Structures are given as structure tokens and as C-alpha cells.
Amino acid sequence: QATQLILDQPVSTLAAQRLWTQIGDEYFLREKPTDSIWHTRAILQHGSSIEPLVLIREQLNNGQQKGTQLFVYTRDMPNLFAVTVNVLERLGFTVIDANIITSAHGFSLDTYVLLKQNGQALSSTEQQLIQQRLSAALSQPEHFSQYLEPSPLLEQHIITVPTQVQLANSADGFYTVVAIQTQDQPGVLANIARIFAQFKFSIHHARISTYGDRVEDTFHISDADGLPLSEASQCFALQSALLSAFSQS
């Protein structure tokens, strides 16, 4: 379907197909064809620039949730996800849905759906602010460490959703899959990302979902050597850190 849609766009079909081959199939399993075309046009126009590509627009009405769509395309780097969500939460915005994908050619294609923390949509001025701040932050990986400090949970909540953390090997054996269910509140996603960064674990794929007061997040991670977690002590330490971070009222 994406191939058919690209025929109506002012970009080369051959160039688009070459890009899609590099990106891999998983991206297309997760993204809508209309979003893939939006991303493809911008990536091809971005060319060989080494600067991160940050796109933002109102989410197209799909009869489900509303929000602002954010797309980040850049060379994959350690702590990229942690810095992105930290910048967003410092600006006062909430991630209600996200897909994190690392392509076969070493680029990260990350999509987010955002709202204000009060549940309202973002204004055009706020969208421009995100684009500016995120572009600046991701252009300076040497300063990423400043975004990895603990993010305080801004409000104290009565815990109605117990935190659960499960770890297992992925079906292909390349990654460790971390499934987290916990109560939604400001700072949650930034703290999850910070904990992964502390352990020096890399996030290769992620799925972020919000259902009312409950978040269900799944991460495909590897250790510093690019391997799935093989030591029981590693798994226990990660699980304990995540449970400790989100099990306080």
C-alpha cells in the first residue's frame, strides 16, 4: 500500500524502495502507510545531513486516540530514547504511544504520540518548541549525560495499578524482552529509560501504550556487548531497580 501511495508523491519511487529495503520489515508492520509516506518524503529530502530529523504534526483522525505525532530519524546512539523522553517530559508533555525501531542500516526511526500532561492537545507554538529543543539536544550526544539524572515523579498517587516486570528472551534469541506494567504518572517513561541507561543496556525496539491509568511498555534490549542478558544476576538487578522505582505511593 505504501508503494502505491508513493506514486502520488514528488519523490523517486526507486529512492523510496531503496530506503525501505534498508529500514526493514518491522517498521512497516508497525506504521500506517500514510505515516510511512510522511516519513519517507522527509527522510529523502533530508538527504545525507548528519543532523537529526525531527517531524511533528497533529495526528490524523483515525477514530481512536487524538494527539500530536512526533517522528525522530537519526543515527542510532546510546541513550537516544532516554534523552528524547526526558526532553519531552521536561517540557511538560506526555508520551501516550510510541514505537522505537532500529533499522538494519543503523538508524533509529522513533514515533511518538504526545499530549499535554492535562490531556489537552499541543498548540502550534508548543510543537515548534519541541522541534527546536529536541533537535538541539539530539545534535549534541556529548551532553546526553545531563538528561540521565533521576526524574522526580511529579505527583504522589495512590497506587491502584501494581507494578509488574517480566523478562524473557525474544523469539529470535537476539534480545531480552522487558515487559513493564505500572501506573501512569508524569516521569514514568523517563525513569524507565534512565534505569536502562544506568545499566548500559541498549534499546533496539520498544512499544509504549497507555490505557487510562495503566501503562504497558515492552522493550527489546541488549547488554553493552550487543547480546541478550545471559546472567540471572543481571535480570534480577534490572527487575529490582524497575520495581523499586515505581512501587512507591
JSON list of N, CA and C in Angstrom, two decimals, residues 27-76:
[
{"chain": "A", "resi": 27, "resn": "TYR", "atom": "N", "xyz": [9.35, -2.07, 10.61]},
{"chain": "A", "resi": 27, "resn": "TYR", "atom": "CA", "xyz": [8.84, -0.70, 10.55]},
{"chain": "A", "resi": 27, "resn": "TYR", "atom": "C", "xyz": [7.46, -0.66, 9.90]},
{"chain": "A", "resi": 28, "resn": "PHE", "atom": "N", "xyz": [7.30, -1.40, 8.80]},
{"chain": "A", "resi": 28, "resn": "PHE", "atom": "CA", "xyz": [6.04, -1.37, 8.06]},
{"chain": "A", "resi": 28, "resn": "PHE", "atom": "C", "xyz": [4.94, -2.15, 8.75]},
{"chain": "A", "resi": 29, "resn": "LEU", "atom": "N", "xyz": [5.32, -3.08, 9.61]},
{"chain": "A", "resi": 29, "resn": "LEU", "atom": "CA", "xyz": [4.32, -3.80, 10.39]},
{"chain": "A", "resi": 29, "resn": "LEU", "atom": "C", "xyz": [3.73, -2.91, 11.47]},
{"chain": "A", "resi": 30, "resn": "ARG", "atom": "N", "xyz": [4.48, -1.89, 11.88]},
{"chain": "A", "resi": 30, "resn": "ARG", "atom": "CA", "xyz": [4.03, -1.03, 12.99]},
{"chain": "A", "resi": 30, "resn": "ARG", "atom": "C", "xyz": [3.44, 0.30, 12.53]},
{"chain": "A", "resi": 31, "resn": "GLU", "atom": "N", "xyz": [3.87, 0.78, 11.37]},
{"chain": "A", "resi": 31, "resn": "GLU", "atom": "CA", "xyz": [3.46, 2.12, 10.94]},
{"chain": "A", "resi": 31, "resn": "GLU", "atom": "C", "xyz": [2.35, 2.06, 9.89]},
{"chain": "A", "resi": 32, "resn": "LYS", "atom": "N", "xyz": [1.46, 3.04, 9.92]},
{"chain": "A", "resi": 32, "resn": "LYS", "atom": "CA", "xyz": [0.42, 3.17, 8.91]},
{"chain": "A", "resi": 32, "resn": "LYS", "atom": "C", "xyz": [1.04, 3.63, 7.59]},
{"chain": "A", "resi": 33, "resn": "PRO", "atom": "N", "xyz": [0.48, 3.22, 6.45]},
{"chain": "A", "resi": 33, "resn": "PRO", "atom": "CA", "xyz": [1.04, 3.65, 5.16]},
{"chain": "A", "resi": 33, "resn": "PRO", "atom": "C", "xyz": [1.13, 5.16, 5.00]},
{"chain": "A", "resi": 34, "resn": "THR", "atom": "N", "xyz": [0.12, 5.90, 5.48]},
{"chain": "A", "resi": 34, "resn": "THR", "atom": "CA", "xyz": [0.16, 7.36, 5.35]},
{"chain": "A", "resi": 34, "resn": "THR", "atom": "C", "xyz": [1.31, 7.95, 6.17]},
{"chain": "A", "resi": 35, "resn": "ASP", "atom": "N", "xyz": [1.59, 7.37, 7.33]},
{"chain": "A", "resi": 35, "resn": "ASP", "atom": "CA", "xyz": [2.71, 7.85, 8.14]},
{"chain": "A", "resi": 35, "resn": "ASP", "atom": "C", "xyz": [4.04, 7.47, 7.49]},
{"chain": "A", "resi": 36, "resn": "SER", "atom": "N", "xyz": [4.11, 6.29, 6.89]},
{"chain": "A", "resi": 36, "resn": "SER", "atom": "CA", "xyz": [5.33, 5.86, 6.21]},
{"chain": "A", "resi": 36, "resn": "SER", "atom": "C", "xyz": [5.68, 6.82, 5.07]},
{"chain": "A", "resi": 37, "resn": "ILE", "atom": "N", "xyz": [4.68, 7.27, 4.35]},
{"chain": "A", "resi": 37, "resn": "ILE", "atom": "CA", "xyz": [4.92, 8.21, 3.25]},
{"chain": "A", "resi": 37, "resn": "ILE", "atom": "C", "xyz": [5.40, 9.55, 3.80]},
{"chain": "A", "resi": 38, "resn": "TRP", "atom": "N", "xyz": [4.78, 10.02, 4.85]},
{"chain": "A", "resi": 38, "resn": "TRP", "atom": "CA", "xyz": [5.21, 11.26, 5.51]},
{"chain": "A", "resi": 38, "resn": "TRP", "atom": "C", "xyz": [6.68, 11.16, 5.92]},
{"chain": "A", "resi": 39, "resn": "HIS", "atom": "N", "xyz": [7.04, 10.06, 6.55]},
{"chain": "A", "resi": 39, "resn": "HIS", "atom": "CA", "xyz": [8.43, 9.85, 6.98]},
{"chain": "A", "resi": 39, "resn": "HIS", "atom": "C", "xyz": [9.37, 9.75, 5.78]},
{"chain": "A", "resi": 40, "resn": "THR", "atom": "N", "xyz": [8.96, 8.98, 4.77]},
{"chain": "A", "resi": 40, "resn": "THR", "atom": "CA", "xyz": [9.83, 8.72, 3.62]},
{"chain": "A", "resi": 40, "resn": "THR", "atom": "C", "xyz": [10.16, 10.02, 2.88]},
{"chain": "A", "resi": 41, "resn": "ARG", "atom": "N", "xyz": [9.16, 10.84, 2.61]},
{"chain": "A", "resi": 41, "resn": "ARG", "atom": "CA", "xyz": [9.40, 12.10, 1.92]},
{"chain": "A", "resi": 41, "resn": "ARG", "atom": "C", "xyz": [10.40, 12.96, 2.68]},
{"chain": "A", "resi": 42, "resn": "ALA", "atom": "N", "xyz": [10.23, 13.04, 3.98]},
{"chain": "A", "resi": 42, "resn": "ALA", "atom": "CA", "xyz": [11.12, 13.90, 4.78]},
{"chain": "A", "resi": 42, "resn": "ALA", "atom": "C", "xyz": [12.54, 13.33, 4.84]},
{"chain": "A", "resi": 43, "resn": "ILE", "atom": "N", "xyz": [12.66, 12.01, 4.97]},
{"chain": "A", "resi": 43, "resn": "ILE", "atom": "CA", "xyz": [14.00, 11.39, 5.04]},
{"chain": "A", "resi": 43, "resn": "ILE", "atom": "C", "xyz": [14.75, 11.61, 3.73]},
{"chain": "A", "resi": 44, "resn": "LEU", "atom": "N", "xyz": [14.08, 11.42, 2.61]},
{"chain": "A", "resi": 44, "resn": "LEU", "atom": "CA", "xyz": [14.73, 11.59, 1.32]},
{"chain": "A", "resi": 44, "resn": "LEU", "atom": "C", "xyz": [15.11, 13.06, 1.10]},
{"chain": "A", "resi": 45, "resn": "GLN", "atom": "N", "xyz": [14.26, 13.97, 1.54]},
{"chain": "A", "resi": 45, "resn": "GLN", "atom": "CA", "xyz": [14.58, 15.40, 1.41]},
{"chain": "A", "resi": 45, "resn": "GLN", "atom": "C", "xyz": [15.71, 15.79, 2.36]},
{"chain": "A", "resi": 46, "resn": "HIS", "atom": "N", "xyz": [15.81, 15.10, 3.48]},
{"chain": "A", "resi": 46, "resn": "HIS", "atom": "CA", "xyz": [16.86, 15.35, 4.47]},
{"chain": "A", "resi": 46, "resn": "HIS", "atom": "C", "xyz": [18.23, 14.97, 3.89]},
{"chain": "A", "resi": 47, "resn": "GLY", "atom": "N", "xyz": [18.24, 14.02, 2.97]},
{"chain": "A", "resi": 47, "resn": "GLY", "atom": "CA", "xyz": [19.46, 13.63, 2.27]},
{"chain": "A", "resi": 47, "resn": "GLY", "atom": "C", "xyz": [20.52, 13.06, 3.19]},
{"chain": "A", "resi": 48, "resn": "SER", "atom": "N", "xyz": [21.75, 13.48, 2.99]},
{"chain": "A", "resi": 48, "resn": "SER", "atom": "CA", "xyz": [22.88, 12.94, 3.74]},
{"chain": "A", "resi": 48, "resn": "SER", "atom": "C", "xyz": [23.24, 13.78, 4.96]},
{"chain": "A", "resi": 49, "resn": "SER", "atom": "N", "xyz": [22.37, 14.69, 5.36]},
{"chain": "A", "resi": 49, "resn": "SER", "atom": "CA", "xyz": [22.64, 15.53, 6.52]},
{"chain": "A", "resi": 49, "resn": "SER", "atom": "C", "xyz": [22.87, 14.66, 7.76]},
{"chain": "A", "resi": 50, "resn": "ILE", "atom": "N", "xyz": [23.85, 15.05, 8.57]},
{"chain": "A", "resi": 50, "resn": "ILE", "atom": "CA", "xyz": [24.13, 14.31, 9.80]},
{"chain": "A", "resi": 50, "resn": "ILE", "atom": "C", "xyz": [23.28, 14.81, 10.97]},
{"chain": "A", "resi": 51, "resn": "GLU", "atom": "N", "xyz": [22.53, 15.86, 10.76]},
{"chain": "A", "resi": 51, "resn": "GLU", "atom": "CA", "xyz": [21.67, 16.39, 11.82]},
{"chain": "A", "resi": 51, "resn": "GLU", "atom": "C", "xyz": [20.44, 15.50, 11.98]},
{"chain": "A", "resi": 52, "resn": "PRO", "atom": "N", "xyz": [19.93, 15.38, 13.20]},
{"chain": "A", "resi": 52, "resn": "PRO", "atom": "CA", "xyz": [18.70, 14.59, 13.40]},
{"chain": "A", "resi": 52, "resn": "PRO", "atom": "C", "xyz": [17.52, 15.22, 12.68]},
{"chain": "A", "resi": 53, "resn": "LEU", "atom": "N", "xyz": [16.64, 14.38, 12.18]},
{"chain": "A", "resi": 53, "resn": "LEU", "atom": "CA", "xyz": [15.40, 14.83, 11.55]},
{"chain": "A", "resi": 53, "resn": "LEU", "atom": "C", "xyz": [14.28, 14.71, 12.58]},
{"chain": "A", "resi": 54, "resn": "VAL", "atom": "N", "xyz": [13.62, 15.81, 12.86]},
{"chain": "A", "resi": 54, "resn": "VAL", "atom": "CA", "xyz": [12.52, 15.83, 13.83]},
{"chain": "A", "resi": 54, "resn": "VAL", "atom": "C", "xyz": [11.28, 16.38, 13.13]},
{"chain": "A", "resi": 55, "resn": "LEU", "atom": "N", "xyz": [10.25, 15.56, 13.00]},
{"chain": "A", "resi": 55, "resn": "LEU", "atom": "CA", "xyz": [9.00, 15.97, 12.37]},
{"chain": "A", "resi": 55, "resn": "LEU", "atom": "C", "xyz": [7.89, 15.99, 13.42]},
{"chain": "A", "resi": 56, "resn": "ILE", "atom": "N", "xyz": [6.93, 16.88, 13.24]},
{"chain": "A", "resi": 56, "resn": "ILE", "atom": "CA", "xyz": [5.82, 16.94, 14.18]},
{"chain": "A", "resi": 56, "resn": "ILE", "atom": "C", "xyz": [4.57, 17.43, 13.45]},
{"chain": "A", "resi": 57, "resn": "ARG", "atom": "N", "xyz": [3.44, 16.83, 13.78]},
{"chain": "A", "resi": 57, "resn": "ARG", "atom": "CA", "xyz": [2.17, 17.25, 13.20]},
{"chain": "A", "resi": 57, "resn": "ARG", "atom": "C", "xyz": [1.03, 16.69, 14.04]},
{"chain": "A", "resi": 58, "resn": "GLU", "atom": "N", "xyz": [-0.16, 17.24, 13.84]},
{"chain": "A", "resi": 58, "resn": "GLU", "atom": "CA", "xyz": [-1.33, 16.69, 14.50]},
{"chain": "A", "resi": 58, "resn": "GLU", "atom": "C", "xyz": [-1.61, 15.29, 13.96]},
{"chain": "A", "resi": 59, "resn": "GLN", "atom": "N", "xyz": [-1.96, 14.39, 14.84]},
{"chain": "A", "resi": 59, "resn": "GLN", "atom": "CA", "xyz": [-2.26, 13.02, 14.41]},
{"chain": "A", "resi": 59, "resn": "GLN", "atom": "C", "xyz": [-3.49, 13.02, 13.53]},
{"chain": "A", "resi": 60, "resn": "LEU", "atom": "N", "xyz": [-3.41, 12.31, 12.41]},
{"chain": "A", "resi": 60, "resn": "LEU", "atom": "CA", "xyz": [-4.56, 12.19, 11.54]},
{"chain": "A", "resi": 60, "resn": "LEU", "atom": "C", "xyz": [-5.67, 11.47, 12.28]},
{"chain": "A", "resi": 61, "resn": "ASN", "atom": "N", "xyz": [-6.89, 11.90, 12.06]},
{"chain": "A", "resi": 61, "resn": "ASN", "atom": "CA", "xyz": [-8.04, 11.33, 12.76]},
{"chain": "A", "resi": 61, "resn": "ASN", "atom": "C", "xyz": [-8.26, 9.90, 12.30]},
{"chain": "A", "resi": 62, "resn": "ASN", "atom": "N", "xyz": [-8.07, 8.96, 13.23]},
{"chain": "A", "resi": 62, "resn": "ASN", "atom": "CA", "xyz": [-8.29, 7.55, 12.89]},
{"chain": "A", "resi": 62, "resn": "ASN", "atom": "C", "xyz": [-9.43, 6.95, 13.68]},
{"chain": "A", "resi": 63, "resn": "GLY", "atom": "N", "xyz": [-10.24, 7.82, 14.32]},
{"chain": "A", "resi": 63, "resn": "GLY", "atom": "CA", "xyz": [-11.38, 7.32, 15.07]},
{"chain": "A", "resi": 63, "resn": "GLY", "atom": "C", "xyz": [-11.01, 6.76, 16.42]},
{"chain": "A", "resi": 64, "resn": "GLN", "atom": "N", "xyz": [-9.72, 6.86, 16.79]},
{"chain": "A", "resi": 64, "resn": "GLN", "atom": "CA", "xyz": [-9.29, 6.32, 18.08]},
{"chain": "A", "resi": 64, "resn": "GLN", "atom": "C", "xyz": [-8.76, 7.48, 18.94]},
{"chain": "A", "resi": 65, "resn": "GLN", "atom": "N", "xyz": [-7.50, 7.42, 19.36]},
{"chain": "A", "resi": 65, "resn": "GLN", "atom": "CA", "xyz": [-6.99, 8.47, 20.21]},
{"chain": "A", "resi": 65, "resn": "GLN", "atom": "C", "xyz": [-6.45, 9.64, 19.39]},
{"chain": "A", "resi": 66, "resn": "LYS", "atom": "N", "xyz": [-6.54, 10.82, 19.97]},
{"chain": "A", "resi": 66, "resn": "LYS", "atom": "CA", "xyz": [-6.00, 12.01, 19.33]},
{"chain": "A", "resi": 66, "resn": "LYS", "atom": "C", "xyz": [-4.68, 12.36, 19.99]},
{"chain": "A", "resi": 67, "resn": "GLY", "atom": "N", "xyz": [-3.91, 13.19, 19.34]},
{"chain": "A", "resi": 67, "resn": "GLY", "atom": "CA", "xyz": [-2.64, 13.60, 19.90]},
{"chain": "A", "resi": 67, "resn": "GLY", "atom": "C", "xyz": [-1.78, 14.22, 18.83]},
{"chain": "A", "resi": 68, "resn": "THR", "atom": "N", "xyz": [-0.56, 14.54, 19.19]},
{"chain": "A", "resi": 68, "resn": "THR", "atom": "CA", "xyz": [0.40, 15.11, 18.26]},
{"chain": "A", "resi": 68, "resn": "THR", "atom": "C", "xyz": [1.44, 14.05, 17.93]},
{"chain": "A", "resi": 69, "resn": "GLN", "atom": "N", "xyz": [1.69, 13.85, 16.64]},
{"chain": "A", "resi": 69, "resn": "GLN", "atom": "CA", "xyz": [2.65, 12.86, 16.18]},
{"chain": "A", "resi": 69, "resn": "GLN", "atom": "C", "xyz": [4.05, 13.47, 16.12]},
{"chain": "A", "resi": 70, "resn": "LEU", "atom": "N", "xyz": [5.00, 12.76, 16.68]},
{"chain": "A", "resi": 70, "resn": "LEU", "atom": "CA", "xyz": [6.40, 13.15, 16.63]},
{"chain": "A", "resi": 70, "resn": "LEU", "atom": "C", "xyz": [7.19, 12.01, 15.99]},
{"chain": "A", "resi": 71, "resn": "PHE", "atom": "N", "xyz": [8.05, 12.35, 15.04]},
{"chain": "A", "resi": 71, "resn": "PHE", "atom": "CA", "xyz": [8.90, 11.36, 14.39]},
{"chain": "A", "resi": 71, "resn": "PHE", "atom": "C", "xyz": [10.35, 11.83, 14.47]},
{"chain": "A", "resi": 72, "resn": "VAL", "atom": "N", "xyz": [11.22, 10.94, 14.94]},
{"chain": "A", "resi": 72, "resn": "VAL", "atom": "CA", "xyz": [12.65, 11.24, 15.05]},
{"chain": "A", "resi": 72, "resn": "VAL", "atom": "C", "xyz": [13.43, 10.22, 14.23]},
{"chain": "A", "resi": 73, "resn": "TYR", "atom": "N", "xyz": [14.25, 10.74, 13.31]},
{"chain": "A", "resi": 73, "resn": "TYR", "atom": "CA", "xyz": [15.10, 9.88, 12.47]},
{"chain": "A", "resi": 73, "resn": "TYR", "atom": "C", "xyz": [16.53, 10.37, 12.61]},
{"chain": "A", "resi": 74, "resn": "THR", "atom": "N", "xyz": [17.38, 9.51, 13.13]},
{"chain": "A", "resi": 74, "resn": "THR", "atom": "CA", "xyz": [18.78, 9.88, 13.31]},
{"chain": "A", "resi": 74, "resn": "THR", "atom": "C", "xyz": [19.61, 8.62, 13.45]},
{"chain": "A", "resi": 75, "resn": "ARG", "atom": "N", "xyz": [20.92, 8.78, 13.32]},
{"chain": "A", "resi": 75, "resn": "ARG", "atom": "CA", "xyz": [21.80, 7.63, 13.53]},
{"chain": "A", "resi": 75, "resn": "ARG", "atom": "C", "xyz": [21.61, 7.12, 14.95]},
{"chain": "A", "resi": 76, "resn": "ASP", "atom": "N", "xyz": [21.51, 5.82, 15.11]},
{"chain": "A", "resi": 76, "resn": "ASP", "atom": "CA", "xyz": [21.27, 5.25, 16.43]},
{"chain": "A", "resi": 76, "resn": "ASP", "atom": "C", "xyz": [22.45, 5.55, 17.35]}
]
